[in-house]
Coordinates of C-alpha atoms in Angstrom, one line a residue:
S954 CA -98.7 50.0 33.6
I955 CA -95.6 50.5 32.0
A956 CA -96.7 51.8 28.7
A957 CA -98.9 54.3 30.4
D958 CA -96.4 55.3 33.1
G959 CA -93.8 55.8 30.6
A960 CA -95.4 56.7 27.0
W961 CA -93.8 60.1 27.4
C962 CA -90.6 59.0 27.2
C963 CA -90.9 56.9 23.9
A964 CA -92.6 59.3 21.9
E965 CA -89.2 60.5 20.7
R966 CA -87.2 58.1 19.3
V967 CA -83.3 58.8 18.5
S968 CA -81.2 57.1 15.6
A969 CA -79.2 55.0 18.4
P970 CA -81.8 54.0 20.6
A971 CA -81.2 54.4 24.7
T972 CA -83.3 51.7 26.8
C973 CA -82.9 51.2 30.3
D974 CA -81.0 48.4 29.6
T975 CA -78.3 50.1 27.2
L976 CA -78.3 53.6 28.9
T977 CA -75.4 54.5 30.9
C978 CA -76.3 56.5 33.8
P979 CA -74.5 59.5 34.3
K980 CA -71.9 60.5 36.9
G981 CA -73.6 60.6 40.5
Y982 CA -76.7 58.5 39.0
F983 CA -77.1 54.6 39.3
P984 CA -79.0 52.2 37.8
R985 CA -82.4 51.6 39.3
E986 CA -83.0 47.9 40.3
N987 CA -86.0 47.6 38.4
R988 CA -85.0 49.4 34.9
K989 CA -85.4 46.5 32.7
A990 CA -89.6 46.8 33.5
L991 CA -89.2 50.7 33.2
S992 CA -87.3 50.2 29.7
C993 CA -91.2 51.7 28.1
A994 CA -91.7 48.0 27.1
G995 CA -88.3 47.8 25.0
A996 CA -89.2 51.1 23.0
A997 CA -86.7 53.7 22.1
C998 CA -86.4 56.8 24.5
R999 CA -84.5 60.1 24.8
E1000 CA -81.7 60.0 26.9
S1001 CA -82.7 62.8 29.0
A1002 CA -85.9 60.8 29.8
D1003 CA -84.4 57.7 30.2
K1004 CA -82.0 58.7 33.0
E1005 CA -84.8 60.3 35.1
M1006 CA -87.0 56.9 34.4
C1007 CA -83.6 54.6 35.0
C1008 CA -81.6 56.1 37.0
N1009 CA -81.5 57.1 40.7
Q1010 CA -79.3 60.1 42.2
A1011 CA -76.9 58.8 44.8
L1012 CA -76.9 60.2 48.5
S1013 CA -73.4 60.8 49.8
C1014 CA -72.6 62.1 53.1
N1015 CA -69.7 62.9 55.4
L1016 CA -70.4 59.9 57.3
N1017 CA -68.8 56.4 58.6
C1018 CA -71.5 54.1 58.4
Y1019 CA -70.5 50.9 60.8
G1020 CA -71.0 48.9 63.5
Q1021 CA -74.7 50.0 64.4
G1022 CA -75.0 52.1 61.4
A1023 CA -74.8 49.7 58.8
S1024 CA -74.3 46.2 58.1
P1025 CA -71.4 44.9 55.9
V1026 CA -71.6 43.2 52.6
K1027 CA -68.7 41.7 51.1
L1028 CA -68.3 43.0 47.5
S1029 CA -67.2 41.3 44.7
G1030 CA -63.6 40.4 44.4
A1031 CA -62.9 41.2 48.3
T1032 CA -61.7 38.4 50.2
G1033 CA -61.5 37.3 53.8
D1034 CA -64.1 37.1 56.2
G1035 CA -66.3 40.0 57.9
D1036 CA -66.2 43.5 56.8
V1037 CA -63.6 43.4 54.0
A1038 CA -62.5 46.2 51.8
L1039 CA -61.4 46.5 48.4
N1040 CA -58.2 48.8 47.9
G1041 CA -57.0 50.6 45.3
L1042 CA -60.4 51.6 43.6
T1043 CA -61.9 55.2 42.4
I1044 CA -65.0 55.7 44.0
D1045 CA -66.9 55.3 40.7
Q1046 CA -65.3 51.5 40.9
C1047 CA -66.6 51.2 44.2
R1048 CA -70.0 52.1 43.3
D1049 CA -70.1 49.9 40.3
K1050 CA -69.0 47.2 42.5
C1051 CA -71.9 48.1 45.1
I1052 CA -74.3 47.8 42.1
A1053 CA -72.8 44.6 41.2
T1054 CA -73.3 43.1 44.4
D1055 CA -76.3 41.2 45.4
G1056 CA -77.9 42.9 48.6
C1057 CA -75.2 46.1 48.7
E1058 CA -77.1 49.1 49.5
G1059 CA -74.5 51.5 49.6
V1060 CA -70.6 52.1 50.6
V1061 CA -68.1 53.6 52.6
F1062 CA -65.3 55.0 50.8
G1063 CA -62.2 56.3 52.2
G1064 CA -58.4 56.1 52.0
G1065 CA -58.4 54.2 49.0
Q1066 CA -60.3 51.5 50.4
C1067 CA -64.0 50.7 49.5
F1068 CA -66.5 48.9 52.1
G1069 CA -70.2 47.4 50.9
R1070 CA -73.0 48.5 53.1
R1071 CA -76.9 47.6 53.8
D1072 CA -79.3 48.1 56.1
I1073 CA -77.9 52.1 56.8
H1074 CA -78.9 54.3 59.2
T1075 CA -77.2 57.7 59.0
S1076 CA -78.4 58.5 62.5
K1077 CA -75.9 56.0 64.1
C1078 CA -73.1 56.2 61.6
Q1079 CA -70.1 58.5 62.8
P1080 CA -69.1 62.1 61.2
A1081 CA -66.1 61.7 59.3
D1082 CA -63.9 64.0 57.2
A1083 CA -62.0 60.9 55.8
H1084 CA -64.5 58.8 54.8
Q1085 CA -67.6 59.1 53.1
T1086 CA -71.0 57.0 52.7
H1087 CA -72.6 56.7 49.2
I1088 CA -76.6 55.1 49.7
L1089 CA -77.2 54.0 46.1

């Protein structure tokens, strides 16, 4: 159960409590999909414990995952059909767009372009210095 598994994180309460719903994950970490279920049944948690419980660390590598390496996901705000990019974003904004898009599991980022991805198979991706794949 959540209470039994997560009781350790609820032991120390703070004056401005964080739960998985309110915690902002630190740089390089992203919200777990099931974070509402892991919020210690709504109890306040220490931020350090909450981070481990509510956030996943992203994997990034110098690969360009397209074609057989990954399937495209149209990120919210992208226009057009097929494998379309969002332009002018930072890597953090790019990741946030993926997190906010159903079915998005990662991004390819490079040259100011952000592409959403799912079904990522790194063994089928191309080595690239100009692009990075971030699996969330």
